[in-house]
CSV table of C-alpha atoms and ligand atoms in Angstrom, one decimal:
chain,number,residue,atom,x,y,z
A,83,MET,CA,91.1,116.9,91.1
A,84,GLU,CA,94.4,116.3,93.1
A,85,SER,CA,97.5,116.0,90.8
A,86,LYS,CA,99.1,112.3,92.0
A,87,GLU,CA,102.3,114.8,92.4
A,88,SER,CA,100.2,115.7,95.6
A,89,MET,CA,98.6,111.8,96.6
A,90,PRO,CA,101.7,110.1,97.0
A,91,LEU,CA,98.8,107.0,98.1
A,92,LEU,CA,98.3,106.8,94.3
A,93,THR,CA,102.0,106.1,93.4
A,94,PRO,CA,103.3,103.2,91.9
A,95,HIS,CA,105.4,100.7,94.6
A,96,LYS,CA,106.5,97.2,93.4
A,97,LEU,CA,106.0,95.0,96.3
A,98,SER,CA,108.0,91.9,95.3
A,99,PRO,CA,109.4,91.5,91.4
A,100,SER,CA,106.4,89.7,90.2
A,101,LEU,CA,103.8,92.1,92.5
A,102,SER,CA,103.6,95.6,91.2
A,103,LEU,CA,100.9,98.1,92.7
A,104,SER,CA,100.1,101.4,90.9
A,105,HIS,CA,98.6,102.7,93.7
A,106,ARG,CA,99.4,102.0,97.9
A,107,ILE,CA,96.1,102.0,98.8
A,108,ILE,CA,95.1,98.5,100.2
A,109,LEU,CA,91.6,97.1,101.8
A,110,ALA,CA,92.4,95.4,105.3
A,111,PRO,CA,91.2,92.0,106.2
A,112,LEU,CA,87.5,92.5,107.1
A,113,THR,CA,85.7,89.6,108.1
A,114,ARG,CA,81.8,90.0,106.8
A,115,LYS,CA,80.5,86.7,108.2
A,116,ARG,CA,78.3,86.2,104.9
A,117,ALA,CA,79.9,82.9,103.9
A,118,TYR,CA,77.4,80.8,104.4
A,119,GLY,CA,78.2,77.3,105.4
A,120,ASN,CA,82.2,78.3,105.8
A,121,ILE,CA,81.7,78.4,101.9
A,122,PRO,CA,83.3,81.3,99.6
A,123,GLN,CA,79.6,82.6,97.7
A,124,PRO,CA,79.6,84.6,95.4
A,125,HIS,CA,78.3,87.8,96.5
A,126,GLN,CA,81.6,87.7,97.9
A,127,ALA,CA,82.9,87.7,94.4
A,128,THR,CA,80.9,90.6,93.9
A,129,TYR,CA,82.1,92.2,96.9
A,130,TYR,CA,85.9,91.8,96.2
A,131,ALA,CA,85.4,93.1,92.8
A,132,GLN,CA,83.9,96.2,93.1
A,133,ARG,CA,87.2,96.9,95.7
A,134,ALA,CA,89.5,96.1,93.1
A,135,THR,CA,91.5,98.1,90.7
A,136,ALA,CA,94.4,98.1,88.3
A,137,GLY,CA,97.2,97.5,90.4
A,138,GLY,CA,95.5,97.6,93.7
A,139,LEU,CA,95.6,95.1,95.7
A,140,LEU,CA,93.1,93.4,98.2
A,141,LEU,CA,93.4,91.4,101.2
A,142,THR,CA,90.3,88.9,102.4
A,143,GLU,CA,88.6,88.0,105.2
A,144,ALA,CA,90.7,86.0,107.9
A,145,THR,CA,89.8,82.8,106.4
A,146,GLY,CA,90.2,79.4,108.8
A,147,VAL,CA,93.0,76.9,107.7
A,148,SER,CA,91.0,74.3,109.2
A,149,ASP,CA,88.0,72.9,111.1
A,150,THR,CA,89.4,73.9,114.7
A,151,ALA,CA,90.3,77.1,113.5
A,152,GLN,CA,86.5,79.1,112.8
A,153,GLY,CA,84.9,81.2,116.0
A,154,TYR,CA,82.4,82.8,114.4
A,155,HIS,CA,79.5,81.8,112.3
A,156,ASP,CA,79.9,82.3,108.4
A,157,THR,CA,83.1,83.0,107.8
A,158,PRO,CA,85.2,81.1,105.3
A,159,GLY,CA,88.2,78.6,105.1
A,160,ILE,CA,90.7,77.1,103.1
A,161,TRP,CA,91.4,73.4,104.1
A,162,THR,CA,87.9,71.9,101.8
A,163,ALA,CA,88.5,71.3,98.3
A,164,GLU,CA,85.1,72.6,98.0
A,165,GLN,CA,86.2,75.9,99.8
A,166,VAL,CA,89.3,75.7,97.2
A,167,ASP,CA,87.2,76.2,94.7
A,168,ALA,CA,84.6,78.0,95.5
A,169,TRP,CA,87.5,80.8,96.4
A,170,ARG,CA,88.2,80.6,92.9
A,171,PRO,CA,85.6,82.4,90.8
A,172,VAL,CA,86.5,85.2,93.7
A,173,VAL,CA,89.9,85.7,93.0
A,174,ASP,CA,89.2,85.7,89.3
A,175,ALA,CA,86.8,88.3,89.6
A,176,VAL,CA,89.4,90.3,91.2
A,177,HIS,CA,92.1,89.3,88.6
A,178,ALA,CA,89.8,90.4,85.9
A,179,LYS,CA,89.9,93.9,87.4
A,180,GLY,CA,93.8,93.6,87.0
A,181,ALA,CA,93.8,93.5,91.1
A,182,ALA,CA,96.3,91.5,93.1
A,183,ILE,CA,94.7,89.5,96.3
A,184,PHE,CA,96.5,87.9,99.3
A,185,CYS,CA,94.2,85.8,101.4
A,186,GLN,CA,94.4,86.3,105.3
A,187,ILE,CA,94.8,82.6,107.1
A,188,TRP,CA,93.6,82.3,110.2
A,189,HIS,CA,93.4,80.5,113.2
A,190,ALA,CA,90.7,82.0,115.7
A,191,GLY,CA,92.2,79.9,119.0
A,192,ARG,CA,90.4,80.5,122.0
A,193,VAL,CA,88.0,83.1,120.4
A,194,SER,CA,85.7,80.2,119.4
A,195,ALA,CA,83.0,78.1,121.2
A,196,PHE,CA,81.5,74.7,121.9
A,197,GLU,CA,79.5,75.1,118.8
A,198,PHE,CA,82.6,76.1,116.7
A,199,GLN,CA,84.8,73.1,117.0
A,200,PRO,CA,84.4,69.5,115.9
A,201,GLY,CA,82.9,66.9,117.9
A,202,GLY,CA,81.7,70.8,120.1
A,203,LYS,CA,84.7,69.9,121.5
A,204,ALA,CA,86.6,72.3,123.0
A,205,PRO,CA,89.4,74.6,121.0
A,206,VAL,CA,92.0,75.3,121.6
A,207,SER,CA,94.6,78.1,122.2
A,208,SER,CA,98.2,78.5,124.1
A,209,THR,CA,96.8,78.1,127.7
A,210,ALA,CA,93.7,77.2,129.2
A,211,LYS,CA,92.5,80.7,130.2
A,212,GLY,CA,89.2,82.0,128.8
A,213,VAL,CA,88.5,85.1,126.7
A,214,SER,CA,86.3,87.5,129.0
A,215,PRO,CA,82.7,88.3,127.1
A,216,GLN,CA,83.1,90.6,125.2
A,217,MET,CA,80.4,93.8,123.7
A,218,SER,CA,79.9,92.7,120.0
A,219,VAL,CA,79.0,96.3,118.0
A,220,ASP,CA,74.8,95.7,117.8
A,221,GLY,CA,75.5,94.9,121.8
A,222,ARG,CA,74.8,91.8,122.4
A,223,LEU,CA,77.7,90.3,124.7
A,224,GLU,CA,79.7,87.1,123.0
A,225,GLU,CA,80.5,84.5,125.0
A,226,PHE,CA,83.5,82.3,124.5
A,227,SER,CA,84.0,78.3,125.8
A,228,PRO,CA,87.4,78.1,128.1
A,229,PRO,CA,89.7,76.6,125.7
A,230,ARG,CA,92.1,73.9,125.7
A,231,LYS,CA,96.0,74.3,126.3
A,232,LEU,CA,98.1,72.6,123.2
A,233,GLU,CA,100.1,69.7,124.4
A,234,VAL,CA,103.9,70.8,122.6
A,235,ASP,CA,103.3,67.2,120.4
A,236,GLU,CA,100.3,69.0,119.0
A,237,ILE,CA,101.6,72.2,118.0
A,238,PRO,CA,103.1,70.5,114.6
A,239,ALA,CA,100.1,69.9,113.4
A,240,ILE,CA,98.5,73.2,113.6
A,241,VAL,CA,101.9,74.7,112.1
A,242,ASP,CA,100.9,72.6,108.8
A,243,ASP,CA,97.5,73.2,108.4
A,244,PHE,CA,98.9,76.9,107.6
A,245,ARG,CA,100.9,75.5,105.6
A,246,LYS,CA,98.3,73.7,103.5
A,247,ALA,CA,96.1,76.5,104.1
A,248,ALA,CA,98.6,78.5,101.8
A,249,ARG,CA,99.0,75.8,99.6
A,250,ASN,CA,95.3,75.7,99.2
A,251,ALA,CA,95.0,79.7,98.5
A,252,ILE,CA,97.9,79.2,96.0
A,253,ASP,CA,96.0,76.5,94.3
A,254,ALA,CA,92.8,79.4,94.0
A,255,GLY,CA,94.7,81.6,92.2
A,256,PHE,CA,95.4,84.5,95.2
A,257,ASP,CA,98.8,85.9,94.7
A,258,GLY,CA,99.5,85.1,98.6
A,259,VAL,CA,98.6,84.8,101.7
A,260,GLU,CA,99.1,87.3,104.8
A,261,ILE,CA,99.0,85.2,107.8
A,262,HIS,CA,97.4,86.2,110.7
A,263,SER,CA,99.4,87.1,113.7
A,264,ALA,CA,97.0,90.0,115.4
A,265,TYR,CA,94.1,91.1,117.2
A,266,GLY,CA,94.1,88.1,120.1
A,267,TYR,CA,93.8,85.5,118.0
A,268,LEU,CA,95.9,82.0,118.2
A,269,ILE,CA,98.2,83.3,116.6
A,270,GLU,CA,99.2,85.9,118.5
A,271,GLN,CA,97.6,84.4,122.0
A,272,PHE,CA,101.7,82.7,122.1
A,273,LEU,CA,103.1,85.9,120.8
A,274,LYS,CA,101.7,87.8,123.8
A,275,ASP,CA,102.1,87.6,127.5
A,276,SER,CA,98.8,87.2,128.9
A,277,SER,CA,97.3,84.3,127.0
A,278,ASN,CA,100.8,83.1,127.0
A,279,ASP,CA,101.3,80.9,130.3
A,280,ARG,CA,103.6,78.7,129.1
A,281,ASN,CA,106.5,76.5,130.8
A,282,ASP,CA,107.3,75.1,127.7
A,283,GLU,CA,109.1,76.3,124.5
A,284,TYR,CA,106.5,77.9,123.4
A,285,GLY,CA,106.6,79.9,125.9
A,286,GLY,CA,108.5,82.2,129.5
A,287,THR,CA,111.5,84.0,127.1
A,288,LEU,CA,110.2,86.4,124.0
A,289,GLU,CA,111.7,83.3,121.6
A,290,ASN,CA,109.5,80.8,123.2
A,291,ARG,CA,106.7,83.0,122.8
A,292,CYS,CA,107.2,83.9,119.2
A,293,ARG,CA,108.5,80.5,118.0
A,294,PHE,CA,104.8,79.4,117.1
A,295,ALA,CA,105.0,82.4,114.4
A,296,MET,CA,108.2,81.7,113.4
A,297,GLU,CA,107.4,77.7,112.6
A,298,VAL,CA,104.4,78.7,110.7
A,299,VAL,CA,105.9,81.5,108.9
A,300,ASP,CA,108.8,79.2,107.8
A,301,ALA,CA,106.4,76.4,107.2
A,302,VAL,CA,104.4,78.9,104.6
A,303,VAL,CA,106.9,80.5,103.1
A,304,LYS,CA,109.4,76.8,101.8
A,305,GLU,CA,105.5,75.9,100.7
A,306,ILE,CA,104.6,79.1,98.6
A,307,GLY,CA,107.9,81.1,99.0
A,308,GLY,CA,108.2,83.8,100.5
A,309,ASP,CA,107.2,86.7,97.8
A,310,ARG,CA,103.9,85.5,98.6
A,311,VAL,CA,103.8,86.0,102.4
A,312,GLY,CA,102.8,89.0,104.1
A,313,ILE,CA,102.5,88.6,108.0
A,314,ARG,CA,99.8,90.7,110.1
A,315,LEU,CA,101.0,92.5,113.7
A,316,SER,CA,98.5,94.4,116.5
A,317,PRO,CA,101.8,94.2,119.6
A,318,PHE,CA,99.9,97.9,120.9
A,319,ALA,CA,96.0,96.1,120.2
A,320,ASP,CA,94.4,94.4,123.6
A,321,TYR,CA,92.0,92.8,121.8
A,322,MET,CA,90.3,89.6,122.8
A,323,ASP,CA,92.3,90.1,126.5
A,324,CYS,CA,95.8,89.3,124.4
A,325,HIS,CA,98.1,92.3,125.6
A,326,ASP,CA,101.7,92.2,126.5
A,327,SER,CA,103.6,94.1,128.9
A,328,ASP,CA,106.4,95.3,126.8
A,329,PRO,CA,105.0,95.5,123.3
A,330,HIS,CA,107.7,97.9,121.7
A,331,ALA,CA,110.3,94.9,122.6
A,332,LEU,CA,107.7,92.6,121.3
A,333,ALA,CA,107.1,94.1,118.0
A,334,LEU,CA,110.9,95.5,117.4
A,335,TYR,CA,112.3,90.9,118.1
A,336,MET,CA,109.6,90.2,115.5
A,337,SER,CA,110.4,92.5,112.7
A,338,THR,CA,113.8,92.2,113.1
A,339,LYS,CA,113.8,87.9,113.2
A,340,LEU,CA,111.6,88.6,110.1
A,341,ASN,CA,114.2,89.2,108.4
A,342,ASP,CA,115.6,85.3,108.3
A,343,HIS,CA,112.9,84.2,106.8
A,344,GLY,CA,112.2,87.0,103.7
A,345,VAL,CA,108.5,87.4,104.0
A,346,VAL,CA,107.3,90.2,101.7
A,347,TYR,CA,105.5,92.4,103.5
A,348,LEU,CA,105.0,93.4,107.5
A,349,HIS,CA,101.5,95.4,108.2
A,350,MET,CA,100.5,96.6,111.0
A,351,ILE,CA,98.0,98.6,113.5
A,352,GLU,CA,98.8,101.1,115.4
A,353,PRO,CA,98.2,102.1,118.4
A,354,ARG,CA,94.9,103.8,119.1
A,355,MET,CA,94.4,107.6,118.0
A,356,ALA,CA,95.1,109.2,120.2
A,357,MET,CA,93.2,112.6,120.4
A,358,VAL,CA,95.0,115.6,119.9
A,359,GLU,CA,94.0,119.5,120.5
A,360,GLY,CA,90.1,117.8,119.9
A,361,ARG,CA,91.6,116.1,116.6
A,362,ARG,CA,92.1,112.1,116.2
A,363,VAL,CA,95.2,112.1,115.3
A,364,VAL,CA,96.7,108.3,114.2
A,365,PRO,CA,99.8,107.5,116.6
A,366,LYS,CA,102.1,106.5,114.4
A,367,ARG,CA,103.9,105.1,116.6
A,368,LEU,CA,105.2,102.1,113.8
A,369,LEU,CA,108.7,103.9,112.7
A,370,PRO,CA,111.8,101.8,114.6
A,371,TYR,CA,109.6,98.3,113.5
A,372,ARG,CA,109.1,99.8,109.9
A,373,GLU,CA,113.1,100.4,109.9
A,374,ALA,CA,113.9,97.4,111.5
A,375,PHE,CA,112.2,95.2,109.2
A,376,LYS,CA,113.7,95.3,105.4
A,377,GLY,CA,111.2,94.3,103.4
A,378,ALA,CA,107.7,96.4,102.1
A,379,PHE,CA,105.9,97.7,105.2
A,380,ILE,CA,102.0,98.9,105.9
A,381,ALA,CA,100.5,100.5,108.2
A,382,ASN,CA,97.0,100.1,109.3
A,383,GLY,CA,94.6,101.8,111.3
A,384,GLY,CA,92.4,104.8,111.8
A,385,TYR,CA,94.4,106.3,108.8
A,386,ASP,CA,92.2,108.6,106.5
A,387,MET,CA,93.8,110.8,102.9
A,388,GLU,CA,95.5,112.7,104.7
A,389,GLU,CA,97.2,111.0,107.2
A,390,GLY,CA,97.7,108.3,104.8
A,391,ASN,CA,99.3,110.4,102.2
A,392,LYS,CA,101.0,112.3,105.0
A,393,ALA,CA,102.8,108.6,106.5
A,394,VAL,CA,104.0,107.5,102.7
A,395,ASP,CA,105.9,111.2,102.0
A,396,GLU,CA,107.2,111.3,104.8
A,397,GLY,CA,108.4,107.7,104.0
A,398,TYR,CA,107.1,106.8,107.4
A,399,THR,CA,105.2,103.2,105.2
A,400,ASP,CA,104.9,102.3,102.4
A,401,LEU,CA,101.6,101.1,101.5
A,402,VAL,CA,98.6,101.6,104.0
A,403,ALA,CA,95.5,99.5,104.1
A,404,PHE,CA,92.4,100.9,104.8
A,405,GLY,CA,89.6,99.3,106.9
A,406,ARG,CA,85.9,100.9,107.8
A,407,LEU,CA,86.8,103.7,104.4
A,408,PHE,CA,87.3,101.3,101.8
A,409,LEU,CA,84.3,98.8,103.5
A,410,ALA,CA,82.1,101.9,102.6
A,411,ASN,CA,83.3,103.1,100.2
A,412,PRO,CA,84.0,100.4,97.1
A,413,ASP,CA,85.9,103.5,95.1
A,414,LEU,CA,87.9,104.5,97.4
A,415,PRO,CA,91.4,105.0,95.8
A,416,ARG,CA,88.7,107.2,93.1
A,417,ARG,CA,87.1,109.3,95.6
A,418,PHE,CA,90.5,109.9,97.3
A,419,GLU,CA,91.7,111.0,93.5
A,420,VAL,CA,88.6,112.9,93.1
A,421,GLY,CA,88.7,114.3,96.5
A,422,ALA,CA,85.3,112.8,96.8
A,423,GLU,CA,83.1,112.8,99.9
A,424,LEU,CA,83.2,109.4,101.5
A,425,ASN,CA,80.2,107.6,102.0
A,426,LYS,CA,79.2,106.7,105.9
A,427,TYR,CA,80.3,103.0,107.3
A,428,ASP,CA,77.1,101.5,108.5
A,429,ARG,CA,78.5,99.4,112.0
A,430,MET,CA,75.3,97.9,112.5
A,431,THR,CA,75.5,96.0,109.2
A,432,PHE,CA,79.2,94.9,109.5
A,433,TYR,CA,78.7,91.3,110.3
A,434,THR,CA,74.5,90.9,109.5
A,435,SER,CA,74.1,88.3,106.9
A,436,ASP,CA,72.5,89.9,104.2
A,437,PRO,CA,74.3,89.0,101.3
A,438,VAL,CA,73.3,93.0,99.7
A,439,VAL,CA,72.6,95.2,102.1
A,440,GLY,CA,75.6,96.7,104.3
A,441,TYR,CA,77.8,94.8,101.9
A,442,THR,CA,77.5,94.8,98.3
A,443,ASP,CA,75.1,98.2,98.1
A,444,TYR,CA,77.2,100.8,99.1
A,445,GLN,CA,77.2,103.2,96.4
A,446,PHE,CA,80.1,104.3,93.9
A,447,LEU,CA,80.5,108.2,92.5
A,448,LEU,CA,77.9,109.1,90.1
A,449,GLU,CA,80.4,110.4,87.2
B,157,FMN,C1,84.0,94.5,110.1
B,157,FMN,C2,85.5,94.6,110.4
B,157,FMN,C3,86.2,93.2,110.0
B,157,FMN,C4,87.3,92.7,110.8
B,157,FMN,N1,87.9,91.8,109.9
B,157,FMN,C5,89.4,91.6,110.4
B,157,FMN,C6,89.6,90.5,109.7
B,157,FMN,O1,88.6,89.1,109.3
B,157,FMN,N2,91.6,90.4,110.5
B,157,FMN,C7,91.9,91.7,110.3
B,157,FMN,O2,92.8,91.1,110.7
B,157,FMN,N3,91.6,92.6,110.8
B,157,FMN,C8,90.2,92.7,110.4
B,157,FMN,N4,89.5,94.0,111.2
B,157,FMN,C9,90.7,95.2,111.1
B,157,FMN,C10,90.6,96.3,110.6
B,157,FMN,O3,91.3,95.1,109.5
B,157,FMN,C11,91.6,97.3,110.3
B,157,FMN,O4,93.1,96.9,111.4
B,157,FMN,C12,90.7,98.3,111.6
B,157,FMN,O5,89.3,97.9,110.6
B,157,FMN,C13,91.2,99.2,111.2
B,157,FMN,O6,91.9,99.9,110.7
B,157,FMN,P1,91.0,101.0,109.7
B,157,FMN,O7,90.6,102.2,110.7
B,157,FMN,O8,91.3,101.7,108.5
B,157,FMN,O9,89.1,100.7,109.8
B,157,FMN,C14,87.9,94.4,110.7
B,157,FMN,C15,87.3,95.7,111.2
B,157,FMN,C16,86.4,95.6,111.4
B,157,FMN,C17,85.3,96.9,111.3
């Protein structure tokens, strides 16, 4: 068994005055498309509880803030009383294991289609430019409907949807929310210059492109308090046709500006992994943003135990989020602790709807 001294990921970290973590292995947000009809299901309680440990922190899958926020079938929402009620047993099951859980609140923007929109209307976005068809993990071509560019006077209502979703999350018992501002969805559509072609106060300069994100942060922090608000950014990603001509400037601006709003953590995704001497390594390009931001930092993207330990040990990050490894290994912290082999993830069942297969049937260690 590894000693804790050689295992920086297994050391405690005080995230906020009211939230002390006993280790630094965070469950990354993972959409699983098993919330039938956008309502959280009992099998989600099983799934999250499987990944909960005393003093751990879990982040939920992307969760819609309104009826215009959805872009896929069977992703959960948090805008109706029924959804809030259905989240409660999920949160309770996680708390019963001693872990904390933040709800990732999300608006898909143009990554949507008429069929997911109320009245079959066009999805809304920063732009009227559509997303090109994307290849899904099972080899199908996913197509999106042409979006409608939001008018300036419509934006406050969307900001308010995030505020209400955050309040609903607290009512459901969540310990906080993560504002999903990554991977090509609505907030990132505003942030990046490939998808923001506006010439009003929400487009053009960096400050203007970040205005919508900052208004959401501001509204959510005022509603539930900064200690309960984190934000996720992927400045270097190009997912869903969202990329920026100067990701460094964007990331630095956001990390610095966020200090004025008192959010508890900044969660950032690494650029794609690089090959160095035939081995895949995490590029570790986020240090300037970690240094600019005064709160806690969560790094994500391609980490394994060794890279995660190194990153914490070097002071590169406070916490590390694990996506695919945690998906396939419900007892990931324990496996790291004892140096056990890991289950392999099956990407073909990432988004299938079975409540068990590829979801809650990944094996625990036999001890
Ligand atoms: C099946 C699957 C679903 C995902 N869903 C979300 C999501 O809902 N929200 C989000 O911010 N990222 C989502 N991601 C991205 C992950 O959170 C993470 O950034 C990515 O998997 C890289 O981390 P990893 O190398 O540890 O897996 C998803 C990734 C996968 C594989």
